[in-house]
Protein backbone atom coordinates (compact mmCIF):
# COMPACT_ATOMS: atom_id res chain seq x y z
CA UNK A 1 0.00 0.00 0.00
CA UNK A 2 1.10 3.53 -0.75
CA UNK A 3 0.39 4.72 2.78
CA UNK A 4 2.81 2.13 4.17
CA UNK A 5 5.58 3.22 1.81
CA UNK A 6 5.11 6.82 2.92
CA UNK A 7 5.36 5.78 6.58
CA UNK A 8 8.49 3.77 5.77
CA UNK A 9 9.97 6.84 4.06
CA UNK A 10 9.29 8.84 7.22
CA UNK A 11 11.21 6.33 9.33
CA UNK A 12 14.14 6.19 6.91
CA UNK A 13 14.31 10.00 6.74
CA UNK A 14 14.37 10.14 10.55
CA UNK A 15 17.17 7.58 10.74
CA UNK A 16 19.17 9.32 8.02
CA UNK A 17 18.69 12.76 9.59
CA UNK A 18 17.25 14.25 6.39
CA UNK A 19 15.32 17.16 7.89
CA UNK A 20 13.84 18.60 4.69
CA UNK A 21 12.68 15.21 3.44
CA UNK A 22 11.27 14.33 6.85
CA UNK A 23 9.31 17.60 6.96
CA UNK A 24 7.85 16.94 3.51
CA UNK A 25 6.90 13.34 4.36
CA UNK A 26 5.28 14.47 7.61
CA UNK A 27 3.32 17.07 5.65
CA UNK A 28 2.08 14.33 3.31
CA UNK A 29 1.02 12.15 6.24
CA UNK A 30 -0.76 15.10 7.87
CA UNK A 31 -2.74 15.79 4.69
CA UNK A 32 -3.69 12.12 4.41
CA UNK A 33 -4.81 12.12 8.06
CA UNK A 34 -6.91 15.25 7.38
CA UNK A 35 -8.61 13.47 4.48
CA UNK A 36 -9.22 10.40 6.68
CA UNK A 37 -10.94 12.63 9.23
CA UNK A 38 -13.07 14.26 6.51
CA UNK A 39 -14.19 10.85 5.27
CA UNK A 40 -15.26 9.49 8.66
CA UNK A 41 -18.80 10.66 8.00
CA UNK A 42 -18.82 9.70 4.31
CA UNK A 43 -21.24 7.02 3.20
CA UNK A 44 -18.74 5.35 0.89
CA UNK A 45 -15.01 5.42 1.56
CA UNK A 46 -12.72 5.32 -1.49
CA UNK A 47 -9.95 2.78 -1.97
CA UNK A 48 -7.00 3.67 0.27
CA UNK A 49 -4.46 4.00 -2.55
CA UNK A 50 -6.91 6.10 -4.57
CA UNK A 51 -7.38 8.39 -1.58
CA UNK A 52 -3.62 8.78 -1.08
CA UNK A 53 -3.02 9.43 -4.79
CA UNK A 54 -5.77 12.06 -4.80
CA UNK A 55 -4.18 13.82 -1.82
CA UNK A 56 -0.74 13.68 -3.44
CA UNK A 57 -2.03 15.06 -6.74
CA UNK A 58 -3.64 18.00 -4.98
CA UNK A 59 -0.41 18.67 -3.09
CA UNK A 60 1.58 18.59 -6.34
CA UNK A 61 -0.82 21.06 -7.93
CA UNK A 62 -0.55 23.39 -4.92
CA UNK A 63 3.25 23.23 -4.97
CA UNK A 64 3.43 24.03 -8.68
CA UNK A 65 1.15 27.03 -8.24
CA UNK A 66 3.17 28.21 -5.23
CA UNK A 67 6.47 27.87 -7.11
CA UNK A 68 5.10 29.96 -9.95
CA UNK A 69 3.80 32.65 -7.59
CA UNK A 70 7.03 32.77 -5.58
CA UNK A 71 9.09 33.13 -8.75
CA UNK A 72 6.83 35.92 -9.99
CA UNK A 73 7.07 37.61 -6.60
CA UNK A 74 10.86 37.52 -6.56
CA UNK A 75 11.18 34.92 -3.77
CA UNK A 76 13.54 32.29 -5.24
CA UNK A 77 14.38 30.84 -1.81
CA UNK A 78 10.72 30.06 -1.13
CA UNK A 79 10.33 28.65 -4.64
CA UNK A 80 13.30 26.37 -3.96
CA UNK A 81 11.69 25.13 -0.71
CA UNK A 82 8.47 24.34 -2.56
CA UNK A 83 10.44 22.61 -5.33
CA UNK A 84 12.18 20.40 -2.75
CA UNK A 85 8.78 19.40 -1.31
CA UNK A 86 7.45 18.78 -4.81
CA UNK A 87 10.27 16.34 -5.56
CA UNK A 88 9.48 14.33 -2.41
CA UNK A 89 5.74 14.29 -3.09
CA UNK A 90 6.20 13.17 -6.71
CA UNK A 91 8.28 10.20 -5.53
CA UNK A 92 5.13 8.55 -4.20
CA UNK A 93 2.92 9.19 -7.22
CA UNK A 94 2.64 6.57 -9.96
CA UNK A 95 4.65 7.35 -13.10
CA UNK A 96 2.95 10.09 -15.09
CA UNK A 97 2.06 9.58 -18.75
CA UNK A 98 3.93 11.67 -21.30
CA UNK A 99 2.21 14.23 -23.50
CA UNK A 100 2.38 11.94 -26.52
CA UNK A 101 0.94 8.96 -24.62
CA UNK A 102 -1.84 11.14 -23.21
CA UNK A 103 -2.77 12.52 -26.62
CA UNK A 104 -2.90 8.99 -28.06
CA UNK A 105 -5.18 7.87 -25.21
CA UNK A 106 -7.39 10.93 -25.78
CA UNK A 107 -7.76 10.01 -29.47
CA UNK A 108 -8.66 6.42 -28.53
CA UNK A 109 -11.28 7.54 -26.00
CA UNK A 110 -12.61 10.12 -28.46
CA UNK A 111 -13.19 7.35 -31.02
CA UNK A 112 -14.73 4.95 -28.45
CA UNK A 113 -17.13 7.55 -27.07
CA UNK A 114 -17.93 8.93 -30.51
CA UNK A 115 -17.02 12.47 -29.52
CA UNK A 116 -17.54 14.91 -32.37
CA UNK A 117 -17.21 18.35 -30.83
CA UNK A 118 -16.86 20.44 -27.72
CA UNK A 119 -20.25 19.30 -26.43
CA UNK A 120 -18.71 15.86 -25.87
CA UNK A 121 -15.74 17.16 -23.86
CA UNK A 122 -17.30 16.10 -20.56
CA UNK A 123 -17.71 12.50 -21.74
CA UNK A 124 -14.08 12.30 -22.88
CA UNK A 125 -12.72 13.92 -19.69
CA UNK A 126 -14.83 11.62 -17.48
CA UNK A 127 -13.61 8.51 -19.28
CA UNK A 128 -10.01 9.73 -19.26
CA UNK A 129 -10.15 10.40 -15.53
CA UNK A 130 -11.78 7.03 -14.83
CA UNK A 131 -9.11 5.12 -16.75
CA UNK A 132 -5.96 7.16 -16.10
CA UNK A 133 -6.76 9.71 -13.39
CA UNK A 134 -3.82 8.74 -11.20
CA UNK A 135 -1.34 8.89 -14.07
CA UNK A 136 -2.28 12.33 -15.44
CA UNK A 137 -2.29 15.98 -14.59
CA UNK A 138 -5.94 16.56 -15.44
CA UNK A 139 -5.36 20.31 -15.86
CA UNK A 140 -3.00 19.72 -18.77
CA UNK A 141 -5.07 16.83 -20.08
CA UNK A 142 -8.24 18.95 -20.33
CA UNK A 143 -6.38 21.40 -22.55
CA UNK A 144 -5.28 18.56 -24.81
CA UNK A 145 -8.85 17.18 -24.93
CA UNK A 146 -10.12 20.63 -25.90
CA UNK A 147 -7.52 20.85 -28.68
CA UNK A 148 -8.41 17.36 -29.92
CA UNK A 149 -12.12 18.19 -30.09
CA UNK A 150 -11.72 21.48 -31.97
mmCIF file of C-alpha atoms in Angstrom:
data_model
loop_
_atom_site.group_PDB
_atom_site.id
_atom_site.type_symbol
_atom_site.label_atom_id
_atom_site.label_comp_id
_atom_site.label_asym_id
_atom_site.label_seq_id
_atom_site.Cartn_x
_atom_site.Cartn_y
_atom_site.Cartn_z
ATOM 1 C CA UNK A 1 0.000 0.000 0.000
ATOM 2 C CA UNK A 2 1.098 3.531 -0.745
ATOM 3 C CA UNK A 3 0.385 4.719 2.781
ATOM 4 C CA UNK A 4 2.813 2.126 4.168
ATOM 5 C CA UNK A 5 5.583 3.216 1.809
ATOM 6 C CA UNK A 6 5.111 6.823 2.920
ATOM 7 C CA UNK A 7 5.357 5.784 6.579
ATOM 8 C CA UNK A 8 8.490 3.769 5.771
ATOM 9 C CA UNK A 9 9.967 6.843 4.059
ATOM 10 C CA UNK A 10 9.285 8.836 7.218
ATOM 11 C CA UNK A 11 11.207 6.330 9.329
ATOM 12 C CA UNK A 12 14.140 6.186 6.911
ATOM 13 C CA UNK A 13 14.308 10.000 6.739
ATOM 14 C CA UNK A 14 14.370 10.142 10.548
ATOM 15 C CA UNK A 15 17.169 7.575 10.738
ATOM 16 C CA UNK A 16 19.173 9.316 8.018
ATOM 17 C CA UNK A 17 18.693 12.756 9.587
ATOM 18 C CA UNK A 18 17.249 14.250 6.392
ATOM 19 C CA UNK A 19 15.320 17.164 7.886
ATOM 20 C CA UNK A 20 13.836 18.600 4.692
ATOM 21 C CA UNK A 21 12.684 15.209 3.438
ATOM 22 C CA UNK A 22 11.270 14.334 6.854
ATOM 23 C CA UNK A 23 9.313 17.598 6.960
ATOM 24 C CA UNK A 24 7.849 16.937 3.507
ATOM 25 C CA UNK A 25 6.901 13.341 4.358
ATOM 26 C CA UNK A 26 5.279 14.474 7.607
ATOM 27 C CA UNK A 27 3.324 17.067 5.653
ATOM 28 C CA UNK A 28 2.078 14.331 3.312
ATOM 29 C CA UNK A 29 1.022 12.146 6.240
ATOM 30 C CA UNK A 30 -0.765 15.096 7.867
ATOM 31 C CA UNK A 31 -2.742 15.789 4.685
ATOM 32 C CA UNK A 32 -3.687 12.122 4.412
ATOM 33 C CA UNK A 33 -4.813 12.123 8.056
ATOM 34 C CA UNK A 34 -6.909 15.249 7.383
ATOM 35 C CA UNK A 35 -8.610 13.471 4.484
ATOM 36 C CA UNK A 36 -9.223 10.404 6.678
ATOM 37 C CA UNK A 37 -10.943 12.628 9.230
ATOM 38 C CA UNK A 38 -13.069 14.258 6.505
ATOM 39 C CA UNK A 39 -14.187 10.848 5.268
ATOM 40 C CA UNK A 40 -15.255 9.494 8.657
ATOM 41 C CA UNK A 41 -18.801 10.657 7.999
ATOM 42 C CA UNK A 42 -18.823 9.703 4.311
ATOM 43 C CA UNK A 43 -21.239 7.017 3.199
ATOM 44 C CA UNK A 44 -18.737 5.351 0.887
ATOM 45 C CA UNK A 45 -15.010 5.423 1.565
ATOM 46 C CA UNK A 46 -12.718 5.322 -1.489
ATOM 47 C CA UNK A 47 -9.954 2.777 -1.973
ATOM 48 C CA UNK A 48 -6.995 3.667 0.272
ATOM 49 C CA UNK A 49 -4.464 4.002 -2.549
ATOM 50 C CA UNK A 50 -6.906 6.100 -4.573
ATOM 51 C CA UNK A 51 -7.382 8.388 -1.576
ATOM 52 C CA UNK A 52 -3.620 8.784 -1.079
ATOM 53 C CA UNK A 53 -3.024 9.425 -4.786
ATOM 54 C CA UNK A 54 -5.769 12.062 -4.803
ATOM 55 C CA UNK A 55 -4.180 13.820 -1.817
ATOM 56 C CA UNK A 56 -0.738 13.679 -3.438
ATOM 57 C CA UNK A 57 -2.029 15.057 -6.739
ATOM 58 C CA UNK A 58 -3.641 18.004 -4.977
ATOM 59 C CA UNK A 59 -0.412 18.665 -3.089
ATOM 60 C CA UNK A 60 1.578 18.594 -6.344
ATOM 61 C CA UNK A 61 -0.821 21.065 -7.934
ATOM 62 C CA UNK A 62 -0.552 23.391 -4.925
ATOM 63 C CA UNK A 63 3.251 23.228 -4.970
ATOM 64 C CA UNK A 64 3.433 24.026 -8.683
ATOM 65 C CA UNK A 65 1.153 27.032 -8.236
ATOM 66 C CA UNK A 66 3.171 28.209 -5.233
ATOM 67 C CA UNK A 67 6.471 27.868 -7.109
ATOM 68 C CA UNK A 68 5.100 29.957 -9.955
ATOM 69 C CA UNK A 69 3.802 32.647 -7.585
ATOM 70 C CA UNK A 70 7.035 32.769 -5.577
ATOM 71 C CA UNK A 71 9.090 33.127 -8.752
ATOM 72 C CA UNK A 72 6.826 35.922 -9.990
ATOM 73 C CA UNK A 73 7.065 37.611 -6.598
ATOM 74 C CA UNK A 74 10.862 37.519 -6.563
ATOM 75 C CA UNK A 75 11.179 34.923 -3.774
ATOM 76 C CA UNK A 76 13.539 32.290 -5.235
ATOM 77 C CA UNK A 77 14.384 30.843 -1.807
ATOM 78 C CA UNK A 78 10.718 30.060 -1.131
ATOM 79 C CA UNK A 79 10.328 28.655 -4.641
ATOM 80 C CA UNK A 80 13.303 26.370 -3.959
ATOM 81 C CA UNK A 81 11.686 25.126 -0.711
ATOM 82 C CA UNK A 82 8.469 24.341 -2.560
ATOM 83 C CA UNK A 83 10.442 22.608 -5.325
ATOM 84 C CA UNK A 84 12.177 20.399 -2.750
ATOM 85 C CA UNK A 85 8.776 19.401 -1.305
ATOM 86 C CA UNK A 86 7.446 18.784 -4.807
ATOM 87 C CA UNK A 87 10.269 16.338 -5.560
ATOM 88 C CA UNK A 88 9.485 14.330 -2.413
ATOM 89 C CA UNK A 89 5.735 14.292 -3.092
ATOM 90 C CA UNK A 90 6.198 13.170 -6.708
ATOM 91 C CA UNK A 91 8.283 10.197 -5.529
ATOM 92 C CA UNK A 92 5.129 8.549 -4.196
ATOM 93 C CA UNK A 93 2.918 9.187 -7.224
ATOM 94 C CA UNK A 94 2.637 6.569 -9.963
ATOM 95 C CA UNK A 95 4.650 7.353 -13.100
ATOM 96 C CA UNK A 96 2.946 10.088 -15.090
ATOM 97 C CA UNK A 97 2.058 9.581 -18.748
ATOM 98 C CA UNK A 98 3.926 11.667 -21.302
ATOM 99 C CA UNK A 99 2.209 14.235 -23.495
ATOM 100 C CA UNK A 100 2.376 11.941 -26.523
ATOM 101 C CA UNK A 101 0.943 8.961 -24.615
ATOM 102 C CA UNK A 102 -1.837 11.136 -23.212
ATOM 103 C CA UNK A 103 -2.775 12.521 -26.624
ATOM 104 C CA UNK A 104 -2.896 8.986 -28.059
ATOM 105 C CA UNK A 105 -5.176 7.871 -25.207
ATOM 106 C CA UNK A 106 -7.395 10.927 -25.778
ATOM 107 C CA UNK A 107 -7.755 10.014 -29.468
ATOM 108 C CA UNK A 108 -8.662 6.421 -28.530
ATOM 109 C CA UNK A 109 -11.283 7.542 -26.005
ATOM 110 C CA UNK A 110 -12.613 10.125 -28.463
ATOM 111 C CA UNK A 111 -13.186 7.346 -31.016
ATOM 112 C CA UNK A 112 -14.725 4.955 -28.454
ATOM 113 C CA UNK A 113 -17.128 7.548 -27.067
ATOM 114 C CA UNK A 114 -17.935 8.928 -30.510
ATOM 115 C CA UNK A 115 -17.018 12.470 -29.523
ATOM 116 C CA UNK A 116 -17.536 14.909 -32.368
ATOM 117 C CA UNK A 117 -17.211 18.347 -30.829
ATOM 118 C CA UNK A 118 -16.860 20.443 -27.723
ATOM 119 C CA UNK A 119 -20.248 19.296 -26.434
ATOM 120 C CA UNK A 120 -18.709 15.862 -25.868
ATOM 121 C CA UNK A 121 -15.739 17.158 -23.865
ATOM 122 C CA UNK A 122 -17.300 16.098 -20.559
ATOM 123 C CA UNK A 123 -17.705 12.503 -21.735
ATOM 124 C CA UNK A 124 -14.079 12.301 -22.880
ATOM 125 C CA UNK A 125 -12.723 13.917 -19.685
ATOM 126 C CA UNK A 126 -14.827 11.623 -17.484
ATOM 127 C CA UNK A 127 -13.614 8.510 -19.278
ATOM 128 C CA UNK A 128 -10.009 9.729 -19.256
ATOM 129 C CA UNK A 129 -10.151 10.401 -15.531
ATOM 130 C CA UNK A 130 -11.778 7.030 -14.832
ATOM 131 C CA UNK A 131 -9.113 5.125 -16.747
ATOM 132 C CA UNK A 132 -5.958 7.159 -16.104
ATOM 133 C CA UNK A 133 -6.757 9.706 -13.390
ATOM 134 C CA UNK A 134 -3.818 8.743 -11.195
ATOM 135 C CA UNK A 135 -1.337 8.891 -14.069
ATOM 136 C CA UNK A 136 -2.285 12.328 -15.442
ATOM 137 C CA UNK A 137 -2.286 15.983 -14.595
ATOM 138 C CA UNK A 138 -5.937 16.557 -15.435
ATOM 139 C CA UNK A 139 -5.360 20.310 -15.857
ATOM 140 C CA UNK A 140 -3.001 19.724 -18.766
ATOM 141 C CA UNK A 141 -5.072 16.827 -20.083
ATOM 142 C CA UNK A 142 -8.238 18.946 -20.328
ATOM 143 C CA UNK A 143 -6.384 21.403 -22.553
ATOM 144 C CA UNK A 144 -5.283 18.557 -24.809
ATOM 145 C CA UNK A 145 -8.848 17.185 -24.927
ATOM 146 C CA UNK A 146 -10.118 20.629 -25.901
ATOM 147 C CA UNK A 147 -7.521 20.851 -28.680
ATOM 148 C CA UNK A 148 -8.415 17.364 -29.923
ATOM 149 C CA UNK A 149 -12.119 18.192 -30.088
ATOM 150 C CA UNK A 150 -11.717 21.476 -31.966
#
